Amino acid sequence: MVEELKSMVGMDEAILYEGKPDKKCFIIESIFNPLLPIAIIWAIFDLGFIGGFAIGGMQLFMIPFMLVHMMPVWIYLSGVIFSFRKYKNTYYIVTDHAVYVSSGIFTMNLDSKSFAELSRVNLHRGIFDQMFGVGDIQITTNQFTKKNMPAVLHINSISNYTEVYQMVKKLQKDIYSDIMYPNDLRPKENHGYKTKYRG
């Protein structure tokens, strides 16, 4: 996965940052996700029903039905179980041209966005991020998903979050300025369409 992501980086690009999420924080966040309370309540409710019908002698009908009905619980548990595989497939690269992110559990997702496609860069630190001394960088693009929501790239649970945040923010701002003020309208910095970024 890492080598395939690196193969997407252009020959003229310089890698400024690469890394993975903090493993402990990544796994803990997978366990304590928003689906956990729903899964617990759903499991208690369904197991109570299964127990009641088992006493009544209808277990041959009810147990298969309730096992299907407990789908939210299985979805939650599968997310926790496969979080290790998801961690293995997660990798981040920032170059002087773009941001690259690999992710996925069974399928391989390799995503890249040039700085010209980025609109906002935010820093987020949840409860577990603060506990483990890490942070998340949320990068909003000017593209939209099928649900008409802005597409977001995530660089999650990294230890040097401040430095990477400042780097991505500066690159996005400088390259956006190069696009908005091309052809030497910003003297001494930009000398045409294919100018090389100089921070």
Tab-separated table of C-alpha atoms in Angstrom:
chain	number	residue	atom	x	y	z
A	1	MET	CA	0.000	0.000	0.000
A	2	VAL	CA	2.792	2.431	0.952
A	3	GLU	CA	4.813	1.722	-2.178
A	4	GLU	CA	1.742	2.106	-4.384
A	5	LEU	CA	0.933	5.448	-2.772
A	6	LYS	CA	4.529	6.598	-3.265
A	7	SER	CA	4.323	5.572	-6.920
A	8	MET	CA	1.618	8.239	-7.370
A	9	VAL	CA	4.048	11.002	-6.393
A	10	GLY	CA	5.376	12.840	-9.444
A	11	MET	CA	9.046	12.845	-10.392
A	12	ASP	CA	9.171	16.609	-9.951
A	13	GLU	CA	7.638	16.513	-6.449
A	14	ALA	CA	9.543	16.680	-3.175
A	15	ILE	CA	8.140	14.689	-0.238
A	16	LEU	CA	7.905	17.023	2.764
A	17	TYR	CA	6.093	14.671	5.158
A	18	GLU	CA	5.126	11.014	5.256
A	19	GLY	CA	3.835	8.860	8.061
A	20	LYS	CA	1.117	6.782	9.694
A	21	PRO	CA	-1.385	7.462	12.474
A	22	ASP	CA	-0.485	6.731	16.090
A	23	LYS	CA	-1.453	3.047	16.434
A	24	LYS	CA	-2.853	3.172	19.987
A	25	CYS	CA	-5.019	6.219	19.301
A	26	PHE	CA	-6.194	4.794	15.968
A	27	ILE	CA	-7.356	1.499	17.549
A	28	ILE	CA	-8.941	3.167	20.617
A	29	GLU	CA	-10.886	5.567	18.369
A	30	SER	CA	-12.082	2.573	16.331
A	31	ILE	CA	-13.416	0.951	19.514
A	32	PHE	CA	-14.990	4.048	21.061
A	33	ASN	CA	-16.715	5.316	17.930
A	34	PRO	CA	-20.224	6.885	17.796
A	35	LEU	CA	-21.768	3.499	16.953
A	36	LEU	CA	-20.705	1.983	20.321
A	37	PRO	CA	-23.671	3.176	22.478
A	38	ILE	CA	-26.142	2.200	19.728
A	39	ALA	CA	-24.542	-1.252	19.451
A	40	ILE	CA	-24.684	-1.768	23.240
A	41	ILE	CA	-28.353	-0.727	23.543
A	42	TRP	CA	-29.300	-2.760	20.450
A	43	ALA	CA	-27.477	-5.866	21.753
A	44	ILE	CA	-29.099	-5.646	25.223
A	45	PHE	CA	-32.544	-5.215	23.679
A	46	ASP	CA	-32.140	-8.070	21.182
A	47	LEU	CA	-30.476	-10.495	23.615
A	48	GLY	CA	-33.362	-9.908	26.032
A	49	PHE	CA	-35.820	-10.848	23.308
A	50	ILE	CA	-33.800	-13.922	22.330
A	51	GLY	CA	-33.711	-15.059	25.955
A	52	GLY	CA	-37.466	-14.536	26.367
A	53	PHE	CA	-38.368	-16.477	23.238
A	54	ALA	CA	-35.865	-19.241	24.069
A	55	ILE	CA	-37.725	-19.828	27.328
A	56	GLY	CA	-41.001	-19.874	25.387
A	57	GLY	CA	-39.710	-22.589	23.043
A	58	MET	CA	-39.623	-20.441	19.873
A	59	GLN	CA	-35.841	-20.307	19.598
A	60	LEU	CA	-35.722	-22.159	16.254
A	61	PHE	CA	-37.578	-19.257	14.658
A	62	MET	CA	-36.421	-16.298	16.730
A	63	ILE	CA	-32.672	-16.872	17.029
A	64	PRO	CA	-31.953	-16.700	13.238
A	65	PHE	CA	-34.297	-13.720	12.935
A	66	MET	CA	-32.680	-11.840	15.830
A	67	LEU	CA	-29.171	-12.617	14.598
A	68	VAL	CA	-30.090	-10.787	11.376
A	69	HIS	CA	-31.850	-8.082	13.400
A	70	MET	CA	-28.595	-7.480	15.339
A	71	MET	CA	-26.876	-6.215	12.175
A	72	PRO	CA	-25.829	-2.858	13.798
A	73	VAL	CA	-23.960	-4.859	16.455
A	74	TRP	CA	-22.155	-6.957	13.827
A	75	ILE	CA	-21.278	-3.817	11.839
A	76	TYR	CA	-19.763	-2.246	14.955
A	77	LEU	CA	-17.815	-5.397	15.895
A	78	SER	CA	-16.502	-5.862	12.348
A	79	GLY	CA	-15.263	-2.255	12.396
A	80	VAL	CA	-13.326	-2.945	15.593
A	81	ILE	CA	-11.975	-6.298	14.406
A	82	PHE	CA	-10.785	-4.938	11.065
A	83	SER	CA	-9.348	-1.710	12.546
A	84	PHE	CA	-5.897	-3.345	12.583
A	85	ARG	CA	-6.094	-4.006	8.851
A	86	LYS	CA	-7.363	-0.470	8.281
A	87	TYR	CA	-4.411	0.877	10.282
A	88	LYS	CA	-1.986	-1.183	8.183
A	89	ASN	CA	-3.408	0.319	4.974
A	90	THR	CA	-3.411	3.939	6.192
A	91	TYR	CA	-0.520	6.168	5.128
A	92	TYR	CA	-0.049	9.875	4.486
A	93	ILE	CA	2.273	11.808	2.172
A	94	VAL	CA	2.543	15.564	1.718
A	95	THR	CA	4.644	16.907	-1.158
A	96	ASP	CA	5.241	20.415	-2.449
A	97	HIS	CA	2.430	19.769	-4.947
A	98	ALA	CA	-0.249	17.646	-3.289
A	99	VAL	CA	-1.564	15.560	-0.400
A	100	TYR	CA	-1.746	11.751	-0.798
A	101	VAL	CA	-3.747	9.417	1.469
A	102	SER	CA	-4.076	5.631	1.372
A	103	SER	CA	-6.851	3.844	3.252
A	104	GLY	CA	-9.205	0.891	3.086
A	105	ILE	CA	-9.864	-2.501	4.633
A	106	PHE	CA	-10.483	-4.926	1.759
A	107	THR	CA	-10.450	-2.467	-1.122
A	108	MET	CA	-7.512	-0.160	-1.791
A	109	ASN	CA	-8.258	3.566	-1.714
A	110	LEU	CA	-5.469	5.837	-2.937
A	111	ASP	CA	-6.503	9.478	-2.974
A	112	SER	CA	-4.585	12.593	-3.935
A	113	LYS	CA	-5.477	16.244	-4.131
A	114	SER	CA	-3.270	19.026	-5.422
A	115	PHE	CA	-3.037	22.179	-3.311
A	116	ALA	CA	-4.943	24.012	-6.037
A	117	GLU	CA	-7.957	21.806	-5.174
A	118	LEU	CA	-7.925	22.595	-1.445
A	119	SER	CA	-10.156	25.232	0.114
A	120	ARG	CA	-9.699	24.915	3.907
A	121	VAL	CA	-7.265	23.341	6.337
A	122	ASN	CA	-8.440	22.701	9.910
A	123	LEU	CA	-6.843	21.204	12.999
A	124	HIS	CA	-8.914	18.920	15.242
A	125	ARG	CA	-8.033	17.276	18.554
A	126	GLY	CA	-10.601	14.974	20.134
A	127	ILE	CA	-10.509	13.459	23.611
A	128	PHE	CA	-8.332	10.520	22.588
A	129	ASP	CA	-6.070	12.751	20.477
A	130	GLN	CA	-5.359	14.826	23.582
A	131	MET	CA	-4.786	11.709	25.694
A	132	PHE	CA	-2.182	10.360	23.272
A	133	GLY	CA	-0.632	13.730	22.331
A	134	VAL	CA	-1.677	13.599	18.678
A	135	GLY	CA	-3.952	15.581	16.366
A	136	ASP	CA	-5.993	15.400	13.166
A	137	ILE	CA	-5.686	17.606	10.085
A	138	GLN	CA	-8.914	17.983	8.120
A	139	ILE	CA	-8.391	19.200	4.557
A	140	THR	CA	-11.521	20.357	2.743
A	141	THR	CA	-11.398	20.314	-1.051
A	142	ASN	CA	-13.373	22.342	-3.586
A	143	GLN	CA	-14.866	19.110	-4.946
A	144	PHE	CA	-18.162	17.604	-3.810
A	145	THR	CA	-19.268	14.053	-2.999
A	146	LYS	CA	-22.376	12.338	-4.387
A	147	LYS	CA	-24.256	13.655	-1.330
A	148	ASN	CA	-23.329	17.205	-2.381
A	149	MET	CA	-20.961	17.588	0.580
A	150	PRO	CA	-17.396	18.930	0.264
A	151	ALA	CA	-14.871	16.112	-0.055
A	152	VAL	CA	-12.487	16.003	2.915
A	153	LEU	CA	-9.047	14.417	3.243
A	154	HIS	CA	-8.020	13.350	6.744
A	155	ILE	CA	-4.529	13.084	8.181
A	156	ASN	CA	-5.474	11.566	11.529
A	157	SER	CA	-3.733	10.884	14.825
A	158	ILE	CA	-0.222	12.110	13.971
A	159	SER	CA	2.249	13.265	16.627
A	160	ASN	CA	3.712	16.259	14.743
A	161	TYR	CA	0.259	17.602	13.882
A	162	THR	CA	1.182	21.273	14.494
A	163	GLU	CA	4.109	21.253	12.065
A	164	VAL	CA	2.195	19.358	9.364
A	165	TYR	CA	-0.835	21.635	9.805
A	166	GLN	CA	1.302	24.767	9.401
A	167	MET	CA	3.068	23.242	6.389
A	168	VAL	CA	-0.150	22.261	4.581
A	169	LYS	CA	-1.767	25.607	5.394
A	170	LYS	CA	1.221	27.552	4.036
A	171	LEU	CA	1.452	25.427	0.880
A	172	GLN	CA	-2.278	25.795	0.216
A	173	LYS	CA	-2.130	29.570	0.707
A	174	ASP	CA	1.013	30.108	-1.384
A	175	ILE	CA	-0.034	27.908	-4.284
A	176	TYR	CA	-3.534	29.413	-4.282
A	177	SER	CA	-1.868	32.842	-4.515
A	178	ASP	CA	0.210	31.650	-7.476
A	179	ILE	CA	-2.986	30.604	-9.251
A	180	MET	CA	-4.895	33.792	-8.453
A	181	TYR	CA	-1.993	36.080	-9.386
A	182	PRO	CA	-0.192	34.393	-12.295
A	183	ASN	CA	2.151	35.692	-14.976
A	184	ASP	CA	4.346	37.910	-12.834
A	185	LEU	CA	1.504	39.755	-11.128
A	186	ARG	CA	3.320	38.609	-7.996
A	187	PRO	CA	6.898	39.624	-8.908
A	188	LYS	CA	9.996	37.693	-7.861
A	189	GLU	CA	7.943	34.597	-7.083
A	190	ASN	CA	5.871	33.485	-10.067
A	191	HIS	CA	7.122	33.465	-13.635
A	192	GLY	CA	4.338	31.708	-15.517
A	193	TYR	CA	1.890	28.839	-15.567
A	194	LYS	CA	4.449	26.109	-14.844
A	195	THR	CA	6.244	27.956	-12.094
A	196	LYS	CA	8.017	25.826	-9.478
A	197	TYR	CA	6.833	26.407	-5.941
A	198	ARG	CA	9.344	28.278	-3.772
A	199	GLY	CA	8.337	28.561	-0.115
